[in-house]
Amino acid sequence: MVNDRSLEKLELEIAMMVRRLRHRSPDIDEKQKLQRASYFIMLMLADKGPMGVKDMADRLHLDISTVSRQAGDLLKKEFLKKTPSETDKRSYKYEMTDKGQEVLESNRESREERFRKMIDQWNEGEIEEFARLLKKFNSLIESD
């Protein structure tokens, strides 16, 4: 059974973290040249390979229109390319280009540097434990 006081602390800390991250997001996105949704689309394509808009939207829990708009923008910037689906010639799959991979790596490095500055007082064990607990928490959110 969860202690009410512990739950209150957790809720407060998560709320504060989300607020602070959202507050900093416009500056971060400006420096990184990718909108948040675009970054997640590119991360997923780099990890999972070519994918259609509906699959991306389902996996990212975004509207199809949002993913379609972001994919179109990434296509114009030549970060993605689209090819006809092998199973349904009416639909397309998007995949990363070399240029897109470079931009993604640059964004990743920028984000990692930001996190590195935030946690530079932590030891390796603390970082790994925090990452483990966040992964566990995120998987619970995913299954809820």
Short mmCIF file of C-alpha atoms in Angstrom, two decimals:
data_model
loop_
_atom_site.label_atom_id
_atom_site.label_comp_id
_atom_site.label_asym_id
_atom_site.label_seq_id
_atom_site.Cartn_x
_atom_site.Cartn_y
_atom_site.Cartn_z
CA MET A 1 0.00 0.00 0.00
CA VAL A 2 1.27 3.45 -0.91
CA ASN A 3 1.80 5.97 1.85
CA ASP A 4 -0.34 9.09 1.18
CA ARG A 5 2.52 11.42 2.11
CA SER A 6 4.89 9.66 -0.30
CA LEU A 7 2.28 9.87 -3.03
CA GLU A 8 1.82 13.62 -2.39
CA LYS A 9 5.59 14.16 -2.64
CA LEU A 10 5.77 12.17 -5.86
CA GLU A 11 2.86 14.03 -7.43
CA LEU A 12 4.37 17.40 -6.49
CA GLU A 13 7.82 16.53 -7.85
CA ILE A 14 6.41 15.22 -11.12
CA ALA A 15 4.22 18.31 -11.53
CA MET A 16 7.23 20.58 -10.86
CA MET A 17 9.43 18.64 -13.29
CA VAL A 18 6.82 18.83 -16.07
CA ARG A 19 6.27 22.56 -15.48
CA ARG A 20 10.00 23.30 -15.53
CA LEU A 21 10.61 21.22 -18.64
CA ARG A 22 7.71 22.90 -20.46
CA HIS A 23 8.98 26.32 -19.41
CA ARG A 24 12.38 25.57 -20.93
CA SER A 25 11.07 23.84 -24.07
CA PRO A 26 10.73 26.88 -26.38
CA ASP A 27 14.40 27.80 -25.89
CA ILE A 28 15.48 24.21 -26.30
CA ASP A 29 13.43 23.62 -29.44
CA GLU A 30 14.76 26.87 -30.95
CA LYS A 31 18.37 25.78 -30.45
CA GLN A 32 17.72 22.27 -31.69
CA LYS A 33 15.80 23.24 -34.82
CA LEU A 34 13.22 20.50 -34.25
CA GLN A 35 9.78 20.69 -32.71
CA ARG A 36 9.17 18.19 -29.93
CA ALA A 37 6.81 16.04 -32.02
CA SER A 38 9.32 16.00 -34.89
CA TYR A 39 12.10 14.93 -32.55
CA PHE A 40 10.04 11.99 -31.29
CA ILE A 41 9.06 10.99 -34.83
CA MET A 42 12.70 10.96 -35.89
CA LEU A 43 13.81 9.08 -32.77
CA MET A 44 11.20 6.42 -33.40
CA LEU A 45 12.05 6.05 -37.09
CA ALA A 46 15.75 5.77 -36.25
CA ASP A 47 14.92 3.03 -33.76
CA LYS A 48 12.07 1.15 -35.50
CA GLY A 49 12.72 1.81 -39.18
CA PRO A 50 10.29 2.98 -41.90
CA MET A 51 6.73 3.49 -40.76
CA GLY A 52 3.42 4.95 -41.90
CA VAL A 53 1.68 7.94 -40.34
CA LYS A 54 -0.98 5.88 -38.55
CA ASP A 55 1.60 3.59 -36.93
CA MET A 56 3.66 6.60 -35.84
CA ALA A 57 0.59 8.34 -34.40
CA ASP A 58 -0.45 5.19 -32.52
CA ARG A 59 3.00 4.61 -31.05
CA LEU A 60 3.49 8.25 -30.05
CA HIS A 61 -0.08 8.79 -28.83
CA LEU A 62 -0.51 11.76 -31.17
CA ASP A 63 -3.26 12.70 -33.61
CA ILE A 64 -2.73 11.48 -37.16
CA SER A 65 -3.05 15.10 -38.32
CA THR A 66 -0.19 16.17 -36.01
CA VAL A 67 2.08 13.38 -37.23
CA SER A 68 1.12 14.02 -40.86
CA ARG A 69 1.90 17.74 -40.51
CA GLN A 70 5.23 17.08 -38.76
CA ALA A 71 6.20 14.39 -41.29
CA GLY A 72 5.37 16.78 -44.14
CA ASP A 73 7.57 19.45 -42.59
CA LEU A 74 10.41 16.95 -42.09
CA LEU A 75 9.97 15.83 -45.70
CA LYS A 76 10.29 19.43 -46.97
CA LYS A 77 13.48 19.84 -44.95
CA GLU A 78 14.74 16.57 -46.47
CA PHE A 79 15.11 14.97 -43.02
CA LEU A 80 12.71 12.20 -44.10
CA LYS A 81 11.84 10.55 -47.37
CA LYS A 82 8.66 8.69 -48.19
CA THR A 83 8.21 5.56 -50.21
CA PRO A 84 5.04 3.72 -51.23
CA SER A 85 4.01 1.02 -48.80
CA GLU A 86 4.76 -2.49 -50.03
CA THR A 87 1.41 -3.74 -48.74
CA ASP A 88 -0.83 -0.81 -49.74
CA LYS A 89 0.29 1.31 -52.69
CA ARG A 90 -2.13 4.07 -51.64
CA SER A 91 -0.17 4.74 -48.45
CA TYR A 92 3.41 5.72 -47.73
CA LYS A 93 6.12 4.90 -45.26
CA TYR A 94 8.52 7.50 -43.98
CA GLU A 95 12.17 6.87 -43.26
CA MET A 96 15.18 8.89 -42.18
CA THR A 97 17.58 10.43 -44.68
CA ASP A 98 21.28 10.92 -44.00
CA LYS A 99 20.56 14.62 -43.45
CA GLY A 100 17.81 13.69 -40.98
CA GLN A 101 20.16 11.35 -39.14
CA GLU A 102 22.70 14.18 -38.79
CA VAL A 103 20.06 16.57 -37.43
CA LEU A 104 18.79 13.91 -35.02
CA GLU A 105 22.30 13.25 -33.73
CA SER A 106 22.90 16.98 -33.27
CA ASN A 107 19.64 17.28 -31.32
CA ARG A 108 20.47 14.25 -29.22
CA GLU A 109 23.87 15.68 -28.37
CA SER A 110 22.30 19.00 -27.42
CA ARG A 111 19.75 17.30 -25.15
CA GLU A 112 22.39 15.06 -23.61
CA GLU A 113 24.57 18.07 -22.87
CA ARG A 114 21.64 19.78 -21.18
CA PHE A 115 20.97 16.71 -19.04
CA ARG A 116 24.67 16.31 -18.33
CA LYS A 117 24.75 19.83 -16.87
CA MET A 118 21.68 19.10 -14.74
CA ILE A 119 23.05 15.92 -13.21
CA ASP A 120 26.79 16.50 -13.17
CA GLN A 121 26.81 16.19 -9.37
CA TRP A 122 25.26 12.71 -9.51
CA ASN A 123 27.31 9.53 -9.51
CA GLU A 124 26.84 6.84 -12.16
CA GLY A 125 24.72 4.70 -9.85
CA GLU A 126 22.29 7.56 -9.18
CA ILE A 127 21.94 8.26 -12.89
CA GLU A 128 21.30 4.60 -13.71
CA GLU A 129 18.81 4.25 -10.85
CA PHE A 130 16.93 7.39 -11.93
CA ALA A 131 16.83 6.15 -15.54
CA ARG A 132 15.62 2.72 -14.38
CA LEU A 133 12.84 4.22 -12.26
CA LEU A 134 11.77 6.63 -15.03
CA LYS A 135 11.62 3.73 -17.49
CA LYS A 136 9.52 1.74 -15.03
CA PHE A 137 7.23 4.74 -14.43
CA ASN A 138 6.88 5.42 -18.17
CA SER A 139 5.98 1.78 -18.84
CA LEU A 140 3.22 2.04 -16.21
CA ILE A 141 1.90 5.17 -17.89
CA GLU A 142 1.99 3.36 -21.24
CA SER A 143 -0.04 0.42 -19.93
CA ASP A 144 -2.59 2.58 -18.07
#
